[in-house]
Every structure is written in C-alpha cells, then in structure tokens.
C-alpha positions as a printed NumPy array, in Angstrom:
array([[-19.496,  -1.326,  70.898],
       [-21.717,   1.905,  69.208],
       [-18.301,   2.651,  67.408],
       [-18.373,  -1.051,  65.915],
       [-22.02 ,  -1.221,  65.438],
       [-22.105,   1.94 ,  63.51 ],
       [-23.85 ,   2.054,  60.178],
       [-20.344,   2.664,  58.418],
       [-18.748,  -0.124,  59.632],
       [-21.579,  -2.332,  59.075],
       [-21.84 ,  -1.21 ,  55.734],
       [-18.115,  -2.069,  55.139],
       [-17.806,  -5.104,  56.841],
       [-21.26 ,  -6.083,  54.231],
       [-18.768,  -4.939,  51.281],
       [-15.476,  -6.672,  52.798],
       [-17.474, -10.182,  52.914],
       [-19.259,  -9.829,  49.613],
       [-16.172,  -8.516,  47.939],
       [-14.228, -11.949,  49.81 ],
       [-17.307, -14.137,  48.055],
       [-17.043, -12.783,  44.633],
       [-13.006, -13.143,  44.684],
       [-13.201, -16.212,  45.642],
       [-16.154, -17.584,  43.695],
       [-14.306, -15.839,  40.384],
       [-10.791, -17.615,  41.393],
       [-13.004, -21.149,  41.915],
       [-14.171, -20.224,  38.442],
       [-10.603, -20.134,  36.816],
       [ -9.457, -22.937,  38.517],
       [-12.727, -25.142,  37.37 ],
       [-11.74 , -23.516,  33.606],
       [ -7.764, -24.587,  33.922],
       [ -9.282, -28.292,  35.245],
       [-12.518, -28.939,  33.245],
       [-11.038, -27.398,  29.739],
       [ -8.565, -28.475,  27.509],
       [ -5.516, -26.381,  26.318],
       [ -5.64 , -26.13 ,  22.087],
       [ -3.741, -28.68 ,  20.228],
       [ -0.486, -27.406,  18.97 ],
       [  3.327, -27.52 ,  19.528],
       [  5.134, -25.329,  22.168],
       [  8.561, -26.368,  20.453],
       [ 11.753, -25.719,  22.532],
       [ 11.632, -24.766,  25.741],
       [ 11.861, -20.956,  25.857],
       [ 12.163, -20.269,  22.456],
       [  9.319, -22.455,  21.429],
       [  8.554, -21.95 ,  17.316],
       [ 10.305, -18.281,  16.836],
       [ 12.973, -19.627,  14.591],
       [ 10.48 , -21.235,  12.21 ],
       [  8.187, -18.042,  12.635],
       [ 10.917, -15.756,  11.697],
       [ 12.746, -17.716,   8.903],
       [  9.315, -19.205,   7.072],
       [  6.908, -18.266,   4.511],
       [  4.009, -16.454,   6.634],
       [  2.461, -18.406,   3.742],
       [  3.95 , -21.738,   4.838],
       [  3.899, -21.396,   8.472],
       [  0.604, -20.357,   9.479],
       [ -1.636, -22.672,   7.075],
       [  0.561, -25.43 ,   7.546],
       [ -0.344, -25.759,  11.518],
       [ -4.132, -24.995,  10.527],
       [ -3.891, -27.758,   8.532],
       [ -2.214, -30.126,  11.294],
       [ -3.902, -28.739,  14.114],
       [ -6.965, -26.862,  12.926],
       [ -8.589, -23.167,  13.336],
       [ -7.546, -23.032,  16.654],
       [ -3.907, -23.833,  18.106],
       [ -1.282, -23.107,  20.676],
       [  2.318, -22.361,  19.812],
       [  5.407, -20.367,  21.738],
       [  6.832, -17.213,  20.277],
       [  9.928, -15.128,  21.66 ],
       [  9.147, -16.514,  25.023],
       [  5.63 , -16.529,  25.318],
       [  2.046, -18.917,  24.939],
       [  0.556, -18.208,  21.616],
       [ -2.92 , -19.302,  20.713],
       [ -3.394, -18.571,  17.186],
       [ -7.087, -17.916,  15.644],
       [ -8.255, -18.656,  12.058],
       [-11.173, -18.097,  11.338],
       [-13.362, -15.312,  11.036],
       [-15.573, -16.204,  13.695],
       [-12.623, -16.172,  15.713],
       [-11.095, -12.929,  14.903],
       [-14.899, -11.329,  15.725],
       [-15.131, -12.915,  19.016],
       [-11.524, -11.155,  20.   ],
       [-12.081,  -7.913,  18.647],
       [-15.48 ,  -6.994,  18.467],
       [-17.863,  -9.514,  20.326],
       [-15.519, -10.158,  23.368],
       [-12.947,  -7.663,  23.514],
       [-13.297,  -6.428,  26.832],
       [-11.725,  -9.932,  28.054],
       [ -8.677,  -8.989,  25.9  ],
       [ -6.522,  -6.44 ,  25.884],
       [ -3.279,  -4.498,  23.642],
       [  0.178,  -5.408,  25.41 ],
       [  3.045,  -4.098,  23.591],
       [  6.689,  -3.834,  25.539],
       [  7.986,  -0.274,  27.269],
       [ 11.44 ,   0.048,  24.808],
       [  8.298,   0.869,  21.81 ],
       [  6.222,   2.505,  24.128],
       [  9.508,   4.506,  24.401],
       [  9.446,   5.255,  20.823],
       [  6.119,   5.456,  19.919],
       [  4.953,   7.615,  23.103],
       [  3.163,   6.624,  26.166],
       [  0.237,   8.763,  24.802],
       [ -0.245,   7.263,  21.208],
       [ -4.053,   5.686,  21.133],
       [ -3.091,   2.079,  20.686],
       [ -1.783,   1.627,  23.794],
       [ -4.457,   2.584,  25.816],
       [ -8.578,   1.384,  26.477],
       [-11.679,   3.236,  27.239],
       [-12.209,   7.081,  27.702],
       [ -9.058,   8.635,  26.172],
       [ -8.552,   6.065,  23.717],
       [-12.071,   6.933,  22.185],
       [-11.669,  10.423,  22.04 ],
       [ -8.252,   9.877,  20.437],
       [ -9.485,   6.961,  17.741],
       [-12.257,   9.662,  16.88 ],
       [ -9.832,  12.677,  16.169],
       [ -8.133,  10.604,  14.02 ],
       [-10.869,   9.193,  12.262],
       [-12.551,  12.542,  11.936],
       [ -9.158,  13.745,  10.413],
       [ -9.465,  10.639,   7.418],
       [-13.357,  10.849,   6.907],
       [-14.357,  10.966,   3.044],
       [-15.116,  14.75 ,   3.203],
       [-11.465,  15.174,   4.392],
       [ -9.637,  12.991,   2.169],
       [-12.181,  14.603,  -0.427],
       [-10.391,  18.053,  -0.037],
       [ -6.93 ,  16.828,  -0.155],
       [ -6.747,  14.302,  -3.152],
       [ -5.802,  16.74 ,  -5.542],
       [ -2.695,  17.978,  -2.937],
       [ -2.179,  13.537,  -3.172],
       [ -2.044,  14.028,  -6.646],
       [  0.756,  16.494,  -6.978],
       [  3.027,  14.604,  -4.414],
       [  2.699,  11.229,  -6.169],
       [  3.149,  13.514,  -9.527],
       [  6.256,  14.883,  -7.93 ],
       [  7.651,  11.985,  -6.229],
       [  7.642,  10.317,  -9.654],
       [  9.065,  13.26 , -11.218],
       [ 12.2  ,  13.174,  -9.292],
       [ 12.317,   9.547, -10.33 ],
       [ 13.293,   9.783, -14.174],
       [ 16.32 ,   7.959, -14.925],
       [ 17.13 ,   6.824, -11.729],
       [ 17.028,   2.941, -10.412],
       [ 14.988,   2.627,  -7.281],
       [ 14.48 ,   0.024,  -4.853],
       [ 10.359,  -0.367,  -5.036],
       [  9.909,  -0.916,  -1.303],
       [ 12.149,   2.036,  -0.378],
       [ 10.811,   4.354,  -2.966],
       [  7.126,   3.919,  -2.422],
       [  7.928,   4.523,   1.651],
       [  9.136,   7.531,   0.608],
       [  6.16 ,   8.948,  -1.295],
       [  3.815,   7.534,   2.007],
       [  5.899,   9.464,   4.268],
       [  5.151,  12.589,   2.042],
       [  1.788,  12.076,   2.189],
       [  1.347,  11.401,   5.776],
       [  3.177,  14.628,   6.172],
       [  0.221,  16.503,   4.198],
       [ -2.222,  14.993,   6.111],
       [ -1.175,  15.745,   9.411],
       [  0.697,  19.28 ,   8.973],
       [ -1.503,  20.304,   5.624],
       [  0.11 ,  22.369,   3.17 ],
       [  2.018,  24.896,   4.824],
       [  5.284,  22.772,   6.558],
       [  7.888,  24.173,   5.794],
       [ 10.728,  22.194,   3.634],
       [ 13.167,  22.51 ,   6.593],
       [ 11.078,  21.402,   8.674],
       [  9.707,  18.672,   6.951],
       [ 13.337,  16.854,   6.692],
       [ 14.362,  17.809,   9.89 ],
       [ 11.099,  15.164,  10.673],
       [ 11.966,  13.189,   8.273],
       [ 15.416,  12.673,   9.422],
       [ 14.681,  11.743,  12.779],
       [ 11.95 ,   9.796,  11.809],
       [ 13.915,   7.706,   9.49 ],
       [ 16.324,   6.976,  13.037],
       [ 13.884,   6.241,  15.069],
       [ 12.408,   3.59 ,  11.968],
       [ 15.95 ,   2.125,  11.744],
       [ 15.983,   1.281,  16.044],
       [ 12.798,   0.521,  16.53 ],
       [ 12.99 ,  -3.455,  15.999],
       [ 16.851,  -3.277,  17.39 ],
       [ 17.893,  -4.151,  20.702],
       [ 17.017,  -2.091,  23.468],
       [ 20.036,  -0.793,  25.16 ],
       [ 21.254,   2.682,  26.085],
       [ 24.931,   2.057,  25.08 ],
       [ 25.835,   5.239,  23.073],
       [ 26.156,   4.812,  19.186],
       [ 23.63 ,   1.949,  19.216],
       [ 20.862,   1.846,  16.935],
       [ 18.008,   1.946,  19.552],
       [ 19.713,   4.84 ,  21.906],
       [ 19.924,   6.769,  18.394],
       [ 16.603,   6.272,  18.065],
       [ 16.017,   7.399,  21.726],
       [ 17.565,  10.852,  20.925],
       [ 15.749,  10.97 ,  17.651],
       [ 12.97 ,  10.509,  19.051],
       [ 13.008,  12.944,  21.767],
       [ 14.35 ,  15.506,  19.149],
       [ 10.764,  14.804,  17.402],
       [  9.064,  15.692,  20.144],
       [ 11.147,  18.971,  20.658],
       [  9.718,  19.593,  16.917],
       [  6.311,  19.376,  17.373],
       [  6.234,  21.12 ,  20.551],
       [  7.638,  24.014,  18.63 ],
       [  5.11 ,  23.784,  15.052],
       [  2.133,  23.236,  17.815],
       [  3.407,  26.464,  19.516],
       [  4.021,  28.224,  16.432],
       [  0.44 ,  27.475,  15.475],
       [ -1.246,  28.841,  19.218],
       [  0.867,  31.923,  18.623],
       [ -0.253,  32.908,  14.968],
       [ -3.519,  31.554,  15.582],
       [ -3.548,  29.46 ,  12.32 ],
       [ -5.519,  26.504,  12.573],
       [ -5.911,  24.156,   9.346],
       [ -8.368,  21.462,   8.613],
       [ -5.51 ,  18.516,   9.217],
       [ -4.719,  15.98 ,  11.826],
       [ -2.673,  18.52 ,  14.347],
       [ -5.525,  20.627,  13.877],
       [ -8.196,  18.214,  15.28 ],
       [ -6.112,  17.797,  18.236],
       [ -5.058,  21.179,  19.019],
       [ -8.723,  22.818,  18.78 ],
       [-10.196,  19.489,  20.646],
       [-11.799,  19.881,  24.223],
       [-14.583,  18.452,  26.445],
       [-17.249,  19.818,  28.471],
       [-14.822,  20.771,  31.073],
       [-12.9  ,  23.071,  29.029],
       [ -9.699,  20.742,  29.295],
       [ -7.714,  19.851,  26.291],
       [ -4.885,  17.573,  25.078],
       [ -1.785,  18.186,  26.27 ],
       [  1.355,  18.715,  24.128],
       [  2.487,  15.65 ,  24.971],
       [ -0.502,  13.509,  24.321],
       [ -0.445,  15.262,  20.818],
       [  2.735,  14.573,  20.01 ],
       [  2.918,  11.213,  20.751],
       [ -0.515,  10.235,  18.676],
       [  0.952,  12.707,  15.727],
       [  4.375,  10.588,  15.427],
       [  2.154,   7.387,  16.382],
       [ -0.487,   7.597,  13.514],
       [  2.151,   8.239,  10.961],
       [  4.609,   5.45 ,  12.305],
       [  1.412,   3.191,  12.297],
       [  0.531,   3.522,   8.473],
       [  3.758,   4.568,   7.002],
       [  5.233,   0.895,   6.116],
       [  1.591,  -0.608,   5.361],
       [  0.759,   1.447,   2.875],
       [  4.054,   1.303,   1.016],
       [  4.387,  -2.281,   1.438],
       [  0.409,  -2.758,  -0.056],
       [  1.925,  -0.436,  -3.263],
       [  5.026,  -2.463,  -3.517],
       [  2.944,  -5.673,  -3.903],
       [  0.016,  -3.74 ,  -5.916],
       [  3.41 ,  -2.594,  -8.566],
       [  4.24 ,  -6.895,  -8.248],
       [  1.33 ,  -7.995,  -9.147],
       [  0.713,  -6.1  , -12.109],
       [  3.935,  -6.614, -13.045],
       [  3.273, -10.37 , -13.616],
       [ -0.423, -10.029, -15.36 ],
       [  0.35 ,  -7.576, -18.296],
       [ -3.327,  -7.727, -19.121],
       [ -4.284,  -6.672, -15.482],
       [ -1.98 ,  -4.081, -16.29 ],
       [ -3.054,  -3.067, -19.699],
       [ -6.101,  -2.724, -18.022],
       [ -5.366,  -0.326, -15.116],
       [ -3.734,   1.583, -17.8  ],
       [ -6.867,   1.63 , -20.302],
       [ -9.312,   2.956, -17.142],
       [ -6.421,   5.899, -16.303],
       [ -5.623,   7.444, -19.345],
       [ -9.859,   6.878, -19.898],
       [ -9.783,   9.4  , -16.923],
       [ -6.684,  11.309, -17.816],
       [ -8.323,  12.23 , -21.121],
       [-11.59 ,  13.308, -19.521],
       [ -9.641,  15.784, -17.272],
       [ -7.686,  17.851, -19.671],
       [ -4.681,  15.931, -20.171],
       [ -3.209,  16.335, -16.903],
       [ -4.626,  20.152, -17.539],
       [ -6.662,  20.065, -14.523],
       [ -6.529,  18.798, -10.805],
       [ -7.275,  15.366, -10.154],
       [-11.097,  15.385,  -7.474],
       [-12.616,  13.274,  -5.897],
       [-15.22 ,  12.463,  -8.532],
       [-12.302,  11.367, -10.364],
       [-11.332,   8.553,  -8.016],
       [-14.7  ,   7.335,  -7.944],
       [-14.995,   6.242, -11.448],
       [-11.946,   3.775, -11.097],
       [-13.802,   0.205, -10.326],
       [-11.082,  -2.104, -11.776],
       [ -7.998,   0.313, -10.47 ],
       [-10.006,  -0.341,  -6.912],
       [-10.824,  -3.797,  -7.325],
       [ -7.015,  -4.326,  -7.786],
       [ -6.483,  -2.346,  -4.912],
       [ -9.048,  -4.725,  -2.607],
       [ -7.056,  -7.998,  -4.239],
       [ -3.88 ,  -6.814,  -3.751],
       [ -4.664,  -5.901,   0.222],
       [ -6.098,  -9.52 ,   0.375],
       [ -3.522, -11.393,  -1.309],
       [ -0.474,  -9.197,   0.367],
       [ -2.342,  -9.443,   3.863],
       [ -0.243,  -6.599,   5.118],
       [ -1.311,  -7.103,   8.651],
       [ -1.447, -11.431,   8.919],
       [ -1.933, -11.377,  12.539],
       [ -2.263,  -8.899,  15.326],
       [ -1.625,  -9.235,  19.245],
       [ -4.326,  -9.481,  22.383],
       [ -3.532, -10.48 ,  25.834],
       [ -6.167, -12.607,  27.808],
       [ -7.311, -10.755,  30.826],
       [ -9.085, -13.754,  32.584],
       [ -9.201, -17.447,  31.537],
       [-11.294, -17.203,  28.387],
       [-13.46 , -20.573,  27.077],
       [-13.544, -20.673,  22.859],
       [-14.789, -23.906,  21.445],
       [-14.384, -25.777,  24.353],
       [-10.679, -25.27 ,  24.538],
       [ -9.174, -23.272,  27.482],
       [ -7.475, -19.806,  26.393],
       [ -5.515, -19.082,  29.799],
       [ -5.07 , -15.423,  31.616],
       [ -1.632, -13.719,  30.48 ],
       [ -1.439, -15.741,  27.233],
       [ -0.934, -14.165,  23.682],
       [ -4.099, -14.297,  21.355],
       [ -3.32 , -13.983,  17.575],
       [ -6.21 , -13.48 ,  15.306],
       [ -4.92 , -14.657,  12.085],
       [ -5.943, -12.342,   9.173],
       [ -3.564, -13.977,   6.586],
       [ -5.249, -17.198,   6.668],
       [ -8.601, -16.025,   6.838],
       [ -7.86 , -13.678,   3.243],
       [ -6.444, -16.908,   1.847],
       [ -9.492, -18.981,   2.732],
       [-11.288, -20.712,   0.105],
       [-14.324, -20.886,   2.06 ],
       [-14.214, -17.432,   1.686],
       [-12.432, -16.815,  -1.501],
       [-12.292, -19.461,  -4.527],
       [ -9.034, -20.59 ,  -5.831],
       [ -7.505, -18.081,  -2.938],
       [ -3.957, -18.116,  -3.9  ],
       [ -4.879, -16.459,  -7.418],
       [ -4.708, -12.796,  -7.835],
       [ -8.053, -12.122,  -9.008],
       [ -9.582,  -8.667,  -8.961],
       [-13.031,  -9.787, -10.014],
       [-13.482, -11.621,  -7.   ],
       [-14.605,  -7.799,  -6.158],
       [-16.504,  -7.235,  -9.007],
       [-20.209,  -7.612,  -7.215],
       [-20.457,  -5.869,  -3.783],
       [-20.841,  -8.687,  -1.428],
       [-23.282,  -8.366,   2.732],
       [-21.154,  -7.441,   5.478],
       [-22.303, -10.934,   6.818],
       [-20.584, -12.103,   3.565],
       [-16.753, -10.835,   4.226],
       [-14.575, -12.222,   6.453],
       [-13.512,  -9.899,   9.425],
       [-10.243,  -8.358,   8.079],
       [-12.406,  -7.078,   4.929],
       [-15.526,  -6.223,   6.232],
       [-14.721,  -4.698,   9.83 ],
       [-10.766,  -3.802,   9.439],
       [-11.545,  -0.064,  10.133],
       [-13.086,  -1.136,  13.671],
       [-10.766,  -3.279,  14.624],
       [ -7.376,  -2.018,  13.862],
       [ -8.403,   1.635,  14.249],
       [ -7.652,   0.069,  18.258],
       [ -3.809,  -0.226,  17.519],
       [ -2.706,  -0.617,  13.58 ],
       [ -3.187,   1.402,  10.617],
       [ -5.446,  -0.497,   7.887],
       [ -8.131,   2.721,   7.357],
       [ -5.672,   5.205,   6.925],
       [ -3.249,   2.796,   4.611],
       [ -6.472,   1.907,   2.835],
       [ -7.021,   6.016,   2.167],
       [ -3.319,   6.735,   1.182],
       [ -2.896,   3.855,  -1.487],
       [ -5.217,   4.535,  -3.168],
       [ -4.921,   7.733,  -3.231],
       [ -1.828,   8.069,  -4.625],
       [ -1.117,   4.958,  -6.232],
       [ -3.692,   5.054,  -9.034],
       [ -3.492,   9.002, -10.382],
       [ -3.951,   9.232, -14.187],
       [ -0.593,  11.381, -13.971],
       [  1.247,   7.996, -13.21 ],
       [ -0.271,   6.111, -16.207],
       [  1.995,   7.857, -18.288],
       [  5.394,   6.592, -16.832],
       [  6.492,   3.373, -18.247],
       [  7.974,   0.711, -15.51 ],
       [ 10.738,  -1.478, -16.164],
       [  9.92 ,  -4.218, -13.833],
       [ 11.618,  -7.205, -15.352],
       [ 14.85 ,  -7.069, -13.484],
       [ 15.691,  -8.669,  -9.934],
       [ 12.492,  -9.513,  -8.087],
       [ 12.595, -11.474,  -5.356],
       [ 10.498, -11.886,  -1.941],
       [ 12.057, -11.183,   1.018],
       [ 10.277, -13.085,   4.246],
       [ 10.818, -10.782,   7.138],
       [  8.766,  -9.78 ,   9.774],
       [ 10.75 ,  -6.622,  10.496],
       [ 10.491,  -4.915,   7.354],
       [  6.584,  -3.329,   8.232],
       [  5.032,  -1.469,  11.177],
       [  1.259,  -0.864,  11.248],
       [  1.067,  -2.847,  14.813],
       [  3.165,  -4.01 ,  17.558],
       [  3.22 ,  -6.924,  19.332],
       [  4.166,  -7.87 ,  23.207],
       [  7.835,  -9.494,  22.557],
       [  9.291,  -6.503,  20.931],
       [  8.972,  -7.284,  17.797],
       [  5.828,  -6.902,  14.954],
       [  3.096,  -8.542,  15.256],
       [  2.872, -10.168,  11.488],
       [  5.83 , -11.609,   9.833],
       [  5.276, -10.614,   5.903],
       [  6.621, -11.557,   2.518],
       [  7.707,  -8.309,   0.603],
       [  8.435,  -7.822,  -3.034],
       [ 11.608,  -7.043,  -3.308],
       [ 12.761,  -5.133,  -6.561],
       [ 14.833,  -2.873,  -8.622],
       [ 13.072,  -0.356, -11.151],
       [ 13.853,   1.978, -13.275],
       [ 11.468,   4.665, -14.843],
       [ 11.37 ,   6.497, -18.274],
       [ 10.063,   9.85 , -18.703],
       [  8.199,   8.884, -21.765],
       [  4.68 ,   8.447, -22.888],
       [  3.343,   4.645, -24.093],
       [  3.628,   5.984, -27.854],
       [  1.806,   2.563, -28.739],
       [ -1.439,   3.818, -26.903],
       [ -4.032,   5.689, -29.101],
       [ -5.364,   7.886, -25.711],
       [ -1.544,   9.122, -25.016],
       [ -1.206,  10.057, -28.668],
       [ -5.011,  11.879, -28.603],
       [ -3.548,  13.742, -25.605],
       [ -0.166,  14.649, -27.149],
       [ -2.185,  15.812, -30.249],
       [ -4.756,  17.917, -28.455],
       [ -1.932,  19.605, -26.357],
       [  0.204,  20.401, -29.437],
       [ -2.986,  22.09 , -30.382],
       [ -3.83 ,  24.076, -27.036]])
C-alpha cells in the first residue's frame, strides 16, 4: 500500500486520467465536427479514380475555374486516389499556410523522397527545417545575388552564344541555361567542367524518372534514376570533401551549409547537405525555365511589349559601354517595365497553380468540414486570374504593376510567395534566377524568330518546384511549346544598336 500510495504513482495515475480526459474530449470533438459540419460541395467522380482523368487531360485554365464557378471558393474533388478539397481564394490560401498551418502539414510519397533525399527541407517541420529554409535563404538574399549577377550575365551571354544558328526547343533550351545558373549559385565559380556534367548527367536521369513508375526492375526509368541519384550523392560527398581538405570555403550555397553550426558545436551532416543541395536545385530548376518560356511567349505575341523591353535594354546596354563592361546590380534596378513583365508573366503563367497540405485533425473553414488525412489544395492559379484582384485577368498586362500596391492589397501567391513556398517549392529562388538572366542588355541584341510552331502543351509533368502526396506534381500547367531559331545579328533598324556599333568602330 506505501508502494501504491507513493507520490510517483500518484502523480502518474493524475497524468494517466487527465491524459484519458483530453483524448477523449478531443475524439468527442472530431466526431461532433464529422456530425454537426457539412463536407464542401463538389464531385468525387468515379470511385477510386475520382476526377484525375479530367485533371490530367484539361486546361488547368478550364478545370479549376470551371468547378469554382459550379461549386464556389471552396470544393471537394478526388485525385489519384485521394479526397481533395480545393481552396480559392486568398483568404483561403492564408489560413493554410500562414494563419493555420500548424493543423496542416507537407505529405509527399517515399519513391520522391527517394530521389529528392530524406534530408531536403521540404519534407520536414520545425527545428531542422528552419535552420535549413534560413541557409538557403541566406544563400539568395539581395547582397548575395548582388555579387553574382554579373557571373548571371556571362552564362546567359554564353548560353546564347552557343545558340547561333541552331533551332532550339524554348522549354528545353531555357532549362538548360537555369541549370547553369543553379550550378553557380550553389558551387560558385570554381566547379570544374568535368564535374559540372558529370552532375548534370545524372541530374538529367534522375529528372527523366522522377514522375515514372516506381519499380526497381533494371533498365527502367525510375531504377535509372535510383542509381543516378545515388551516383549524385557519391559526387557531392567528394566536392564537400575536397573543400574540408583545401580549406576553401566560398560565399555560395554549399558554403552556408558546410561552415553552419549551433551552439553545441554540431553541424550538418554530409548527408543532410547533399540532399538539400540536389533538393534546392531540383525545386527551382523547371519553374524558372518554364516562367522564361512563357515570359519569351508572351512577348512574342505583343510586338510593342516587345519593342519595349528592347527600347529599356539597349537604354541600359548603351549606358554600360556597349557590352564593354559587367552587367551590376545597379543595372538591374533601373529595368521597371523589363520587371513589370516579369511580375505579369509569373501571374498569368501561374507556374505553381496549386500546392499540397495534409489535414492533421478535422479542420472547420466556412462552416464546411475539412476532414483529418484529406488533401488541401490552395489554389494559386485561380486566385492570379481573379478579377477581384486583377481587372480583365486573362489579359497580359504589365501595367497592372505599374503603381506598387499594400501587402493587404495582393493576393497571397504575390504578396507572401517567399513565406510560403520557401516550406516546400521554389518561387523565391525562380523569382531571383529569371530575372536575372532573362533580361541582360547582352540578350537585346539577338533577334528571335518566334513565328514558327507554337503550341501549348497541358501537362502536369513537365515542371517540378513542388511535390504532391500521389506521386505526381502538385500543379498541372500549360507550357509554351516552341521551336526558335536565333541570328547572331544586331537589330540594324534600331538607332541605339547602330550608336553602339559606331562608337565601338571608334574605340
């Protein structure tokens, strides 16, 4: 009886009964949410396969504004096997990400975990993941991207160099110029060229299985990307090793992670850095060459818009020498159309038109129930094509950016994109790349041919920034597709390219 009576076991036989109360009183709370509340109006389609056929083979264009219409800013639907309920507004997406995202979390499946690397930020919460988000963003802060636009500079001058003559697929070609600058960001200057395609071999495997089926049958596109992927790993182990063992530490991504370490002394491990090295530049690779493919469309069909870009870059060229001296940072600042173009084209593309949360617990919105284990989908795409938001939405209109609107003012995907998708997509760092080295003055001398074989291709395999929880990513896009061909030839019709011919034929 003293053993039972002992202030131990009193204490925990106080915390087994109140910890017996609260489970119970939080499982009588779900159950009064599943009975009180109403599921959101929508269609669940067939059984099992619910709406992925119509998801996959639509217009993201067609498919997600046509159910607001019918059902309104909040629905249900069933993708790839699982409950959907799809958010559009802005209100929404806030209360998901920002307001209330502790009762929702990132799920994304094991065969990309596999491929990405347990490590990489966006699949993890709390602690680690904050450390990691704030390497990375530390890495992209304006006074680094400040140092290294004149090194984006000379890879979007070279990349275009190697162009002349040759017919390019858009999409294909502008992936390659964002892998080459990803490269520079994370390694800095001094990768070696063997190196650097021995990455970008693998890398280009593992891109190819990533959104195959998961199998380990040999030959297979996803077991190639397996062994590819391990083989990446084998690489970095052996530049972050060649780094400790000359001592060399540069002010890039590999860098911040290799000096990094807390109070206690401990640091990241190899494996942690690897994984968030080949994770940050899978997450940003396809966004930002998918935002320049549509940036290159949608000049292409407003000449004047064009015309324009072109006046404000050879306005800057011309102030710089000629191409003479090194594109800075002072330089990019005086572009206010170029960026406005840049802001309309990441609206009207909508790169990322939804992203993936998983309820943790039964979640009330609007009076409707949002059930534990269901799939949340904030939908940006619809909230960028809003007209509550954005008169006449479906018109590419840079202007719309002309006067600097209150944070209150934007809708979430505009206004709070680097906060929200820094926790498992790309949009801050795309943002930095394209336009960074889309709009150098160097490229407003090149003369497109963009009038052949356009076309849109709607796919939602063909970008990367973020992953969703049925193996597949989370927002189906419409891409540009295109043929072009570039001349190595100045516009001879434009009085600032003849100024600059004339004052270097006098240098």
């Amino acid at each position: 009886m003293d053993i039972f009576y002992s202030p131990m076991h009193t204490f925990l036989l106080i915390f087994s009964i109140l910890f017996y109360l609260l489970m119970r009183k939080q499982s009588n709370n779900n159950r009064s949410l599943q009975g009180k509340l109403p599921l959101p109006p929508g269609s669940m389609g067939w059984p099992y396969i619910g709406e992925t056929f119509q998801l996959f083979s639509q217009d993201p264009n067609i498919f997600f504004p046509s159910r607001q219409e019918r059902y309104g800013e909040i629905f249900k639907t069933h993708l790839l096997g699982c409950p959907c309920v799809m958010l559009a507004s802005a209100e929404a997406a806030r209360f998901v990400l920002v307001s209330k995202a502790q009762l929702f979390k990132p799920k994304y499946p094991r065969s990309k975990e596999r491929l990405i690397g347990p490590w990489a930020l966006f699949f993890h919460q709390g602690g680690y993941h904050a450390i990691v988000r704030k390497l990375v963003q530390s890495s992209l802060s304006p006074e680094s991207i400040r140092r290294l636009v004149p090194d984006i500079d000379a890879v979007a001058s070279a990349t275009l160099r190697s162009w002349d003559g040759h017919m390019l697929s858009t999409f294909h070609a502008m992936k390659e110029m964002s892998f080459d600058v990803g490269i520079l960001i994370i390694f800095g200057e001094h990768l070696s060229k063997q190196r650097k395609n021995e990455i970008k071999r693998n890398y280009f495997i593992v891109d190819k299985g990533y959104n195959s089926f998961a199998t380990s049958i040999p030959g297979t596109a996803y077991s190639n990307a397996i062994k590819a992927r391990k083989r990446l790993g084998e690489i970095l182990s052996e530049i972050m090793e060649e780094r400790r063992e000359h001592k060399t530490m540069e002010k890039d991504l590999l860098s911040c992670f290799l000096e990094w370490k807390n109070d206690k002394g401990e640091r990241l491990s190899d494996n942690q850095i690897s994984d968030n090295i080949f994770g940050v530049l899978y997450a940003a690779q396809d966004t930002t060459a998918s935002v320049i493919t549509w940036m290159v469309k949608y000049l292409h069909d407003d000449p004047k818009l064009l015309e324009a870009v072109k006046a404000e870059q050879m306005s800057i060229y011309k102030r710089n020498g000629c191409g003479s001296q090194q594109l800075q940072w002072a330089h990019t600042r005086k572009m206010p159309f170029t960026q406005r173009v840049i802001s309309e084209s990441l609206r009207m593309a909508s790169i990322i038109s939804f992203t993936y949360r998983e309820a943790v617990a039964d979640v009330e919105y609007k009076g409707y129930l949002i059930p534990k284990g269901w799939k949340v989908m904030p939908l940006f795409r619809n909230i960028h094509h809003s007209s509550e938001y954005f008169p006449d939405p479906h018109k590419f209109d840079p202007s719309r950016f002309k006067v600097r609107r209150l944070p209150s003012q934007i809708p979430s995907c505009l206004s709070e994109m680097a906060s929200i998708h820094a926790q498992g997509t790309s949009s801050p760092k795309s943002r930095c790349w394209s336009s960074s080295t889309t709009w150098s003055p160097n490229i407003g001398l090149r003369w497109w041919d963009l009038t052949v074989r356009w076309n849109t291709v709607h796919s939602p395999f063909l970008s990367t920034a973020s992953r969703c929880a049925f193996g597949a990513p989370s927002r189906p896009m419409a891409l540009p597709n295109s043929d072009f061909k570039v001349f190595d030839e100045m516009p001879t019709s434009s009085r600032a390219a003849k100024s600059c011919t004339h004052a270097r034929s006098h240098a």
